[in-house]
Coordinates of C-alpha atoms and ligand atoms in Angstrom, one line a residue:
M1 CA -20.4 -9.6 -30.8
T2 CA -16.9 -9.0 -29.6
T3 CA -14.7 -12.0 -28.7
S4 CA -12.3 -10.2 -26.6
L5 CA -12.2 -9.0 -23.1
S6 CA -11.7 -5.4 -22.3
P7 CA -8.1 -4.2 -22.5
D8 CA -8.2 -3.2 -18.6
F9 CA -8.8 -6.7 -17.8
L10 CA -6.1 -7.9 -15.4
W11 CA -4.5 -11.1 -17.1
G12 CA -1.9 -12.4 -14.5
G13 CA -0.6 -15.3 -12.8
A14 CA -0.7 -16.4 -9.0
C15 CA 1.5 -17.8 -6.3
A16 CA 1.7 -17.6 -2.5
A17 CA 4.8 -16.8 -0.5
H18 CA 5.2 -20.2 1.3
Q19 CA 4.8 -22.3 -1.8
F20 CA 7.5 -20.5 -4.0
E21 CA 9.7 -18.1 -1.8
G22 CA 11.7 -20.6 0.1
G23 CA 14.3 -18.7 2.2
W24 CA 12.1 -20.0 5.3
N25 CA 14.3 -18.6 7.8
A26 CA 16.3 -16.0 5.8
G27 CA 16.4 -12.2 6.5
G28 CA 15.0 -12.9 10.0
K29 CA 11.9 -14.7 9.0
G30 CA 10.3 -16.7 11.7
P31 CA 8.7 -20.3 11.1
S32 CA 5.2 -20.3 9.9
V33 CA 2.4 -23.0 10.2
V34 CA 3.4 -24.4 6.7
D35 CA 7.1 -24.8 7.9
V36 CA 6.1 -27.7 9.9
L37 CA 4.2 -29.5 7.2
T38 CA 5.9 -32.6 5.8
A39 CA 5.5 -33.8 2.2
G40 CA 2.5 -35.9 1.5
A41 CA 1.3 -37.5 -1.8
N42 CA -1.7 -38.0 -3.8
G43 CA -4.3 -39.4 -1.2
V44 CA -1.5 -39.2 1.5
P45 CA -2.2 -36.0 3.7
R46 CA 0.7 -34.1 5.0
R47 CA 1.6 -34.2 8.7
I48 CA 2.1 -31.3 11.0
T49 CA 5.1 -31.6 13.3
E50 CA 5.4 -29.9 16.6
T51 CA 8.4 -28.0 15.7
V52 CA 10.8 -28.0 12.8
D53 CA 12.4 -31.4 13.2
P54 CA 15.9 -31.6 11.6
H55 CA 15.1 -35.3 10.5
E56 CA 12.2 -34.3 8.4
F57 CA 12.0 -33.0 4.9
Y58 CA 9.7 -29.9 4.5
P59 CA 9.2 -29.0 1.0
N60 CA 8.3 -25.3 1.6
H61 CA 11.7 -24.5 3.3
E62 CA 13.4 -24.1 -0.1
A63 CA 10.4 -24.2 -2.4
I64 CA 11.6 -23.0 -5.7
D65 CA 13.6 -20.3 -4.2
F66 CA 11.9 -17.2 -5.6
Y67 CA 13.7 -15.4 -2.6
G68 CA 17.0 -15.9 -4.6
H69 CA 15.6 -15.9 -8.1
F70 CA 12.7 -13.0 -8.1
R71 CA 14.3 -10.8 -10.6
E72 CA 14.8 -13.5 -13.2
D73 CA 11.3 -14.8 -12.5
I74 CA 9.7 -11.3 -12.8
K75 CA 11.7 -10.8 -16.1
L76 CA 9.9 -13.9 -17.3
F77 CA 6.4 -12.9 -16.2
A78 CA 6.9 -9.6 -18.0
E79 CA 8.0 -11.4 -21.3
M80 CA 4.6 -13.4 -20.8
G81 CA 2.9 -10.1 -20.9
L82 CA 1.3 -10.3 -17.3
K83 CA -0.6 -7.4 -16.5
C84 CA -0.7 -8.4 -12.8
F85 CA 0.9 -10.8 -10.2
R86 CA -0.7 -12.3 -7.4
T87 CA 1.2 -13.3 -4.4
S88 CA 1.3 -13.1 -0.5
I89 CA 3.2 -11.4 2.1
A90 CA 4.6 -14.0 4.4
W91 CA 3.3 -12.9 7.8
S92 CA 6.4 -14.3 9.5
R93 CA 8.7 -12.3 7.4
I94 CA 7.3 -9.2 8.7
F95 CA 6.7 -10.3 12.3
P96 CA 8.6 -13.5 12.9
Q97 CA 6.9 -14.5 16.2
G98 CA 3.6 -12.6 15.2
D99 CA 3.1 -10.8 18.5
E100 CA 6.1 -8.2 18.4
L101 CA 5.2 -4.5 18.4
E102 CA 7.8 -3.6 15.7
P103 CA 8.2 -5.3 12.2
N104 CA 11.1 -7.0 10.8
E105 CA 12.9 -4.4 8.5
E106 CA 14.7 -6.9 6.5
G107 CA 11.4 -8.7 5.7
L108 CA 9.6 -5.5 4.7
K109 CA 12.6 -4.8 2.3
F110 CA 12.2 -8.0 0.4
Y111 CA 8.7 -7.0 -0.6
D112 CA 9.9 -3.6 -1.4
E113 CA 12.1 -5.0 -3.8
V114 CA 9.7 -7.6 -5.2
F115 CA 6.9 -4.9 -5.8
D116 CA 9.4 -2.5 -7.3
E117 CA 10.6 -5.0 -9.6
L118 CA 7.0 -5.9 -10.9
L119 CA 6.2 -2.1 -11.1
K120 CA 9.3 -1.6 -13.2
Y121 CA 7.6 -3.8 -15.9
G122 CA 4.2 -2.4 -15.3
I123 CA 2.9 -5.5 -13.6
E124 CA 0.3 -4.8 -11.0
P125 CA 0.9 -6.6 -7.6
V126 CA -2.3 -8.2 -6.2
I127 CA -1.6 -9.1 -2.7
T128 CA -3.1 -11.6 -0.1
L129 CA -2.1 -10.8 3.5
S130 CA -2.5 -14.2 4.9
H131 CA -2.0 -17.4 2.6
F132 CA -1.6 -20.2 5.0
E133 CA 1.5 -18.4 6.6
I134 CA 0.5 -17.5 10.3
P135 CA 3.6 -17.3 12.5
L136 CA 4.1 -20.8 14.1
H137 CA 4.5 -19.0 17.5
L138 CA 1.0 -17.7 17.2
A139 CA -0.4 -21.1 16.6
R140 CA 1.7 -23.0 19.4
T141 CA 1.4 -20.3 22.1
Y142 CA -1.9 -18.6 21.5
G143 CA -3.9 -21.6 19.9
G144 CA -4.1 -19.6 16.5
F145 CA -7.2 -17.9 15.6
R146 CA -9.2 -19.5 18.3
N147 CA -7.7 -16.9 20.3
R148 CA -9.1 -13.4 20.1
K149 CA -5.6 -11.9 20.6
L150 CA -4.9 -12.7 17.0
V151 CA -7.4 -10.2 15.7
E152 CA -5.1 -7.4 17.2
F153 CA -1.9 -9.1 15.7
F154 CA -3.3 -9.5 12.2
E155 CA -4.7 -5.9 12.3
R156 CA -1.2 -4.8 13.2
F157 CA 0.4 -6.9 10.3
A158 CA -2.1 -5.6 8.0
R159 CA -1.7 -1.9 8.9
V160 CA 2.1 -2.2 8.5
C161 CA 1.7 -3.6 5.1
F162 CA -0.8 -1.1 3.9
E163 CA 1.3 1.8 5.1
R164 CA 4.5 0.4 3.7
Y165 CA 3.2 -0.5 0.3
N166 CA 0.7 2.3 0.0
G167 CA 1.2 3.9 -3.5
R168 CA 2.7 0.5 -5.0
V169 CA -0.1 -2.1 -4.1
K170 CA -3.9 -1.3 -4.7
Y171 CA -5.5 -4.8 -4.8
W172 CA -5.5 -6.6 -1.6
M173 CA -7.1 -9.6 -0.1
T174 CA -7.2 -10.4 3.6
F175 CA -7.3 -14.3 4.2
N176 CA -6.7 -16.9 1.2
E177 CA -9.5 -19.4 0.8
I178 CA -10.9 -18.5 4.2
N179 CA -13.7 -21.1 3.8
N180 CA -11.5 -24.0 3.5
Q181 CA -11.6 -24.4 7.2
M182 CA -15.1 -25.5 7.2
N183 CA -13.8 -28.9 6.4
V184 CA -13.1 -29.8 9.9
D185 CA -12.7 -33.5 8.9
N186 CA -9.5 -32.8 7.5
P187 CA -6.9 -31.1 10.2
I188 CA -4.7 -29.5 7.6
F189 CA -7.2 -26.9 6.7
L190 CA -7.9 -25.5 10.2
W191 CA -4.2 -25.6 10.7
T192 CA -3.1 -23.8 7.5
N193 CA -6.1 -21.2 7.5
S194 CA -5.8 -20.5 11.2
G195 CA -3.1 -22.3 13.1
V196 CA -5.7 -24.2 15.1
T197 CA -5.7 -27.8 16.1
I198 CA -8.6 -29.7 17.8
D199 CA -7.9 -31.3 21.0
E200 CA -9.4 -34.6 21.9
G201 CA -13.0 -34.2 23.4
E202 CA -13.5 -30.8 21.9
N203 CA -16.6 -30.2 19.8
P204 CA -15.0 -29.4 16.2
Q205 CA -17.9 -27.2 15.4
Q206 CA -17.4 -25.1 18.4
V207 CA -13.9 -24.6 17.8
L208 CA -14.4 -23.8 14.0
Y209 CA -17.0 -21.1 14.8
Q210 CA -15.1 -19.6 17.4
T211 CA -11.9 -19.5 15.1
A212 CA -14.1 -18.2 12.2
H213 CA -15.6 -15.5 14.1
N214 CA -12.1 -14.1 15.1
C215 CA -11.0 -14.5 11.4
L216 CA -14.0 -12.4 10.2
L217 CA -13.2 -9.7 12.7
A218 CA -9.7 -9.8 11.8
S219 CA -10.5 -9.5 8.2
A220 CA -13.1 -6.6 8.9
K221 CA -10.5 -4.8 11.0
A222 CA -7.9 -5.0 8.3
V223 CA -10.5 -3.8 5.5
A224 CA -11.4 -0.8 7.8
A225 CA -7.7 -0.1 8.4
G226 CA -6.9 -0.2 4.8
H227 CA -9.8 2.1 3.8
E228 CA -8.8 4.5 6.4
I229 CA -5.1 4.6 5.1
N230 CA -6.1 4.8 1.6
P231 CA -9.8 4.8 0.4
E232 CA -8.6 4.1 -3.2
F233 CA -7.4 0.5 -1.8
Q234 CA -9.4 -2.4 -3.3
I235 CA -9.6 -4.9 -0.6
G236 CA -11.4 -8.3 -1.3
A237 CA -12.4 -11.5 0.4
M238 CA -10.9 -14.8 -1.0
V239 CA -12.8 -18.0 -1.0
A240 CA -12.3 -21.5 -2.6
M241 CA -15.3 -21.9 -4.8
V242 CA -16.3 -25.7 -5.7
P243 CA -19.8 -25.3 -6.8
I244 CA -21.7 -28.3 -5.3
Y245 CA -24.1 -30.1 -7.7
P246 CA -27.0 -32.3 -6.6
Y247 CA -26.5 -35.9 -7.9
S248 CA -30.1 -36.0 -9.2
C249 CA -33.3 -34.3 -9.3
D250 CA -34.2 -36.1 -6.3
P251 CA -35.4 -33.2 -3.9
E252 CA -33.2 -34.8 -1.1
D253 CA -30.2 -34.4 -3.3
I254 CA -31.1 -30.8 -4.2
M255 CA -31.5 -29.9 -0.5
A256 CA -28.2 -31.8 0.3
A257 CA -26.3 -29.5 -2.1
E258 CA -28.0 -26.5 -0.8
I259 CA -27.1 -27.3 2.8
A260 CA -23.5 -28.3 1.8
G261 CA -23.2 -24.9 -0.2
R262 CA -23.7 -22.9 3.0
D263 CA -20.1 -24.0 4.0
R264 CA -18.8 -22.2 0.6
F265 CA -20.9 -19.1 1.4
F266 CA -20.7 -18.6 5.1
F267 CA -17.5 -16.5 5.0
P268 CA -18.2 -14.4 2.0
D269 CA -21.8 -13.7 3.2
V270 CA -20.3 -12.0 6.4
Q271 CA -17.5 -10.3 4.6
I272 CA -19.7 -8.8 1.7
R273 CA -22.9 -8.1 3.7
G274 CA -21.3 -7.1 7.0
Y275 CA -23.7 -9.4 9.2
Y276 CA -24.1 -13.1 9.8
P277 CA -26.7 -15.0 7.6
A278 CA -29.7 -16.5 9.3
Y279 CA -28.8 -20.2 8.6
T280 CA -25.6 -19.8 11.0
F281 CA -27.7 -18.4 13.8
K282 CA -30.1 -21.3 13.4
K283 CA -27.2 -23.7 13.4
F284 CA -25.7 -21.9 16.7
E285 CA -29.1 -22.4 18.4
C286 CA -29.8 -25.9 17.5
E287 CA -26.2 -27.0 18.1
G288 CA -25.6 -25.2 21.1
L289 CA -22.7 -23.3 19.5
D290 CA -21.2 -20.1 20.9
P291 CA -18.8 -18.1 18.4
G292 CA -18.0 -15.7 21.0
F293 CA -19.6 -12.5 19.8
Q294 CA -18.7 -9.4 22.1
D295 CA -20.4 -6.0 22.3
G296 CA -19.4 -3.9 19.3
D297 CA -18.5 -7.1 17.1
E298 CA -21.7 -6.2 14.8
E299 CA -20.3 -2.6 14.1
I300 CA -16.8 -4.1 13.3
L301 CA -18.2 -6.5 10.8
R302 CA -20.5 -3.8 9.3
A303 CA -17.6 -1.4 9.0
G304 CA -15.3 -3.9 7.3
K305 CA -17.0 -5.0 4.2
V306 CA -14.9 -5.9 1.2
D307 CA -14.8 -4.3 -2.0
Y308 CA -14.7 -7.4 -4.3
L309 CA -14.7 -11.2 -4.1
G310 CA -11.6 -13.0 -5.0
F311 CA -11.9 -16.7 -5.6
S312 CA -10.2 -20.0 -6.7
Y313 CA -11.9 -22.3 -8.9
Y314 CA -10.2 -25.9 -9.8
M315 CA -13.3 -28.4 -9.8
S316 CA -16.8 -29.0 -8.9
N317 CA -18.3 -31.5 -6.4
T318 CA -21.4 -33.6 -6.6
V319 CA -23.3 -34.7 -3.5
K320 CA -25.9 -37.4 -3.0
H321 CA -27.8 -37.2 0.2
D322 CA -27.3 -40.9 1.3
A323 CA -23.7 -41.1 0.3
D324 CA -21.3 -41.9 3.0
T325 CA -17.8 -40.5 2.0
D326 CA -14.9 -40.2 4.3
P327 CA -13.4 -36.9 3.6
S328 CA -10.7 -37.2 6.2
K329 CA -8.2 -38.6 3.9
S330 CA -9.0 -36.6 0.9
T331 CA -6.5 -34.4 -1.1
S332 CA -9.3 -33.5 -3.5
G333 CA -11.9 -31.5 -1.4
A334 CA -14.5 -34.4 -1.1
L335 CA -17.4 -33.5 1.4
R336 CA -19.1 -36.0 3.4
N337 CA -21.5 -37.1 0.9
S338 CA -19.6 -36.7 -2.3
V339 CA -19.9 -39.0 -5.2
E340 CA -18.1 -39.1 -8.5
N341 CA -20.0 -37.0 -11.3
P342 CA -20.3 -39.3 -14.3
Y343 CA -20.3 -36.3 -16.7
I344 CA -16.8 -35.0 -15.9
K345 CA -13.2 -36.4 -16.2
V346 CA -10.8 -36.1 -13.3
S347 CA -7.0 -35.3 -13.1
E348 CA -4.4 -37.6 -11.8
W349 CA -5.2 -36.1 -8.5
G350 CA -8.8 -36.8 -8.6
W351 CA -9.8 -33.3 -9.2
G352 CA -12.8 -32.9 -11.6
I353 CA -12.2 -30.9 -14.9
D354 CA -15.4 -28.8 -15.3
P355 CA -15.1 -25.5 -17.1
Q356 CA -18.9 -25.0 -17.1
G357 CA -18.6 -24.9 -13.3
L358 CA -16.5 -21.8 -13.5
R359 CA -19.2 -20.1 -15.7
N360 CA -21.7 -21.4 -13.1
S361 CA -19.7 -20.1 -10.3
L362 CA -19.3 -16.5 -11.7
N363 CA -23.0 -16.3 -12.2
T364 CA -23.7 -17.8 -8.6
F365 CA -21.6 -15.3 -7.1
Y366 CA -22.6 -12.2 -9.1
N367 CA -26.2 -12.9 -8.8
R368 CA -25.8 -13.3 -4.8
Y369 CA -23.4 -10.4 -4.2
Q370 CA -23.4 -8.0 -7.1
I371 CA -19.8 -6.7 -6.5
P372 CA -16.9 -7.2 -8.7
L373 CA -15.1 -10.7 -8.9
F374 CA -11.7 -11.5 -9.4
I375 CA -10.7 -15.1 -10.4
V376 CA -7.4 -15.2 -8.5
E377 CA -6.7 -19.1 -8.8
N378 CA -7.5 -21.5 -11.5
G379 CA -5.2 -24.1 -13.0
F380 CA -4.3 -27.7 -13.9
G381 CA -1.9 -29.7 -11.7
D382 CA -0.2 -32.3 -13.7
V383 CA 3.0 -34.2 -14.4
D384 CA 5.4 -32.5 -16.9
T385 CA 8.3 -34.2 -18.7
V386 CA 11.3 -32.3 -20.1
Q387 CA 11.9 -33.7 -23.5
P388 CA 15.6 -34.7 -24.6
D389 CA 15.8 -31.4 -26.8
G390 CA 14.8 -29.5 -23.5
T391 CA 11.3 -28.4 -24.6
I392 CA 8.2 -29.2 -22.4
D393 CA 4.9 -29.8 -24.1
D394 CA 2.0 -29.4 -21.8
P395 CA -1.1 -29.7 -24.1
A396 CA -3.6 -30.9 -21.3
R397 CA -2.9 -27.7 -19.2
I398 CA -3.4 -25.5 -22.3
D399 CA -6.5 -27.3 -23.0
Y400 CA -7.8 -26.8 -19.4
L401 CA -7.0 -23.3 -19.4
R402 CA -8.5 -22.5 -23.0
N403 CA -11.7 -24.2 -21.9
H404 CA -11.9 -22.4 -18.6
I405 CA -11.0 -19.0 -20.2
A406 CA -13.8 -19.7 -22.8
A407 CA -16.1 -20.3 -20.0
V408 CA -15.0 -16.9 -18.4
K409 CA -15.6 -15.1 -21.6
Q410 CA -19.1 -16.2 -21.8
A411 CA -19.7 -15.2 -18.2
V412 CA -18.4 -11.8 -19.1
L413 CA -19.6 -11.2 -22.5
E414 CA -22.9 -13.1 -22.4
D415 CA -24.1 -13.1 -18.8
G416 CA -22.8 -9.7 -17.8
V417 CA -20.6 -10.5 -14.9
D418 CA -18.0 -7.8 -13.6
L419 CA -14.8 -9.5 -13.6
I420 CA -11.6 -7.8 -12.8
G421 CA -9.2 -10.3 -13.8
Y422 CA -8.0 -13.8 -14.0
T423 CA -4.7 -14.9 -12.5
P424 CA -3.8 -18.7 -13.3
W425 CA -2.6 -20.7 -10.2
G426 CA 1.2 -21.4 -10.1
I427 CA 2.1 -19.5 -13.1
I428 CA 5.6 -20.9 -12.1
D429 CA 5.9 -24.5 -10.7
L430 CA 5.7 -24.5 -6.9
V431 CA 5.2 -26.8 -4.0
S432 CA 1.5 -28.3 -4.0
F433 CA -0.5 -27.1 -1.1
T434 CA -2.5 -30.2 -0.3
T435 CA 0.3 -32.9 -1.0
G436 CA 3.5 -31.0 -0.7
E437 CA 4.7 -32.5 -4.1
M438 CA 6.7 -30.7 -6.9
K439 CA 5.5 -33.2 -9.5
K440 CA 1.9 -31.7 -9.1
R441 CA 2.9 -28.9 -11.3
Y442 CA 0.7 -25.9 -12.6
G443 CA 3.2 -23.6 -14.2
M444 CA 3.8 -22.2 -17.5
I445 CA 7.4 -21.9 -16.4
Y446 CA 9.1 -25.3 -15.4
V447 CA 11.3 -25.3 -12.5
D448 CA 14.1 -28.0 -12.2
R449 CA 13.0 -29.3 -8.6
D450 CA 11.8 -32.7 -7.6
N451 CA 9.6 -34.1 -4.7
E452 CA 12.7 -35.0 -2.7
G453 CA 14.3 -31.5 -3.0
N454 CA 16.7 -32.3 -5.9
G455 CA 17.3 -30.3 -8.9
T456 CA 19.1 -27.3 -10.1
M457 CA 16.3 -24.7 -9.9
E458 CA 16.7 -23.9 -13.5
R459 CA 13.6 -22.2 -15.1
R460 CA 12.4 -23.2 -18.6
K461 CA 9.5 -22.1 -20.7
K462 CA 6.7 -24.6 -21.3
A463 CA 4.6 -24.5 -24.5
S464 CA 1.8 -23.1 -22.3
F465 CA 4.0 -19.9 -21.9
D466 CA 3.9 -18.9 -25.6
W467 CA 0.1 -19.9 -25.8
Y468 CA -0.8 -17.6 -22.7
R469 CA 1.4 -14.8 -24.0
T470 CA -0.9 -14.8 -27.2
V471 CA -4.1 -15.0 -25.1
I472 CA -3.0 -11.9 -23.1
A473 CA -1.8 -9.9 -26.2
T474 CA -5.2 -10.5 -28.0
D475 CA -7.1 -9.7 -24.8
G476 CA -8.5 -13.2 -24.7
A477 CA -9.6 -13.2 -28.4
E478 CA -7.3 -16.0 -29.4
L479 CA -7.3 -19.2 -27.3
Ligands
BG6_501 C1 -5.7 -23.4 -3.4 C2 -4.6 -22.8 -2.6 O1 -6.5 -24.4 -2.5 O2 -5.3 -24.4 -4.4 C3 -3.3 -22.9 -3.2 O3 -4.9 -21.7 -2.4 C4 -3.1 -24.3 -3.8 O4 -2.3 -22.6 -2.0 C5 -4.0 -24.5 -5.0 O5 -1.8 -24.5 -4.0 C6 -3.9 -25.8 -5.6 O6 -3.9 -26.9 -4.7 P1 -2.7 -28.0 -4.8 O7 -2.7 -28.8 -3.7 O8 -2.9 -28.6 -6.1 O9 -1.3 -27.1 -4.7

């Protein structure tokens, strides 16, 4: 049996605008919802400030300054042999406030240059339209995606991007990890996904489903617009996949895992099938929720079905029906009834290391949806040390990636999953999303920058750089 993946398989790397670009107010860019996120730490959630406060440190403002280093960085990606590169377009670079009628030409030009530079090396851009970068004005003035007006603003933004980059970008995704916001116990997720905060006295589930419905409409309208502009576009959904295992064979645990899993599947169920699943209608009925359906919404959802499912995979989760976990302070994706899984080790940040969980996820998704899949994030956040001779050994990262790619190969070569590609997260060190730290590094390229914003921004190859280059060069045969 062959041990390599097809030569067309898209090996790549992934980043997101707000976590690596910097230049938060350069070239006419407006502030986004992450520009008011302070730094946190392991187990210490980031805070959301009202506006940009000059007395606070915001790690995303400068990030690793890809804005000023993109030619150098893309040259390194090419040296690594990347076939594709996933990043996002910062919405507030294109529409600084979000509700303008005309886009900001300087912002558009920046991505012209980035995409041209990628294509110069034959690297296919894979683009997320919204990766936690909603213009702050839309959050503060309109209440974010709880307001249906945002559907129109997002569609306008999407159309501008599709038209401008038509011919240069083929693979798109609408919203990054759109299902993160199901975790209403942790306010950071609704804020970064949708620019929404929950006021005192409000029913969080009501706010969540009203917001979710608008996001789903926005995604569907963008997909339909993209297909109208270029039928060849491949436009995907993107979800966070954390498979949920039952703690035991107690039927109560099995059911607890099944029910918790609905929070993972609700968004892709709609984005892929074009209609709401039965379990959500029952939930609305039982809990008296009203997502705000209007005449014509069903047609919009049906007309905006995605072409593939992109997903991130870092870890699995285990639930026990009678456990009582407080997820509000978790930076590791804990659910209300999460417990430790005795069979897997965890990273310094408490993220469970579970390669089988990736094979399991690929099978779960493929069995459920039968459309192409794309692993657009996977990786190991770890502390790296530069040795006195300037080298950086990262064996734990190599080990993590090797075992996960081996699981991917099994899913494709033994289980028959249709997989477009694999883009490890943070191919170059960047700001951690959940903690705002620099020390939680994922890159195969090191960046000299610390948690407090010190450092020269110099780039260095880690040991994983050469290892991954070989993986790509052998189509995954040599791990
Ligand atoms: C995903 C996000 O949740 O996980 C990324 O799409 C994020 O934006 C990544 O960076 C890893 O999380 P963290 O908190 O370790 O950066």
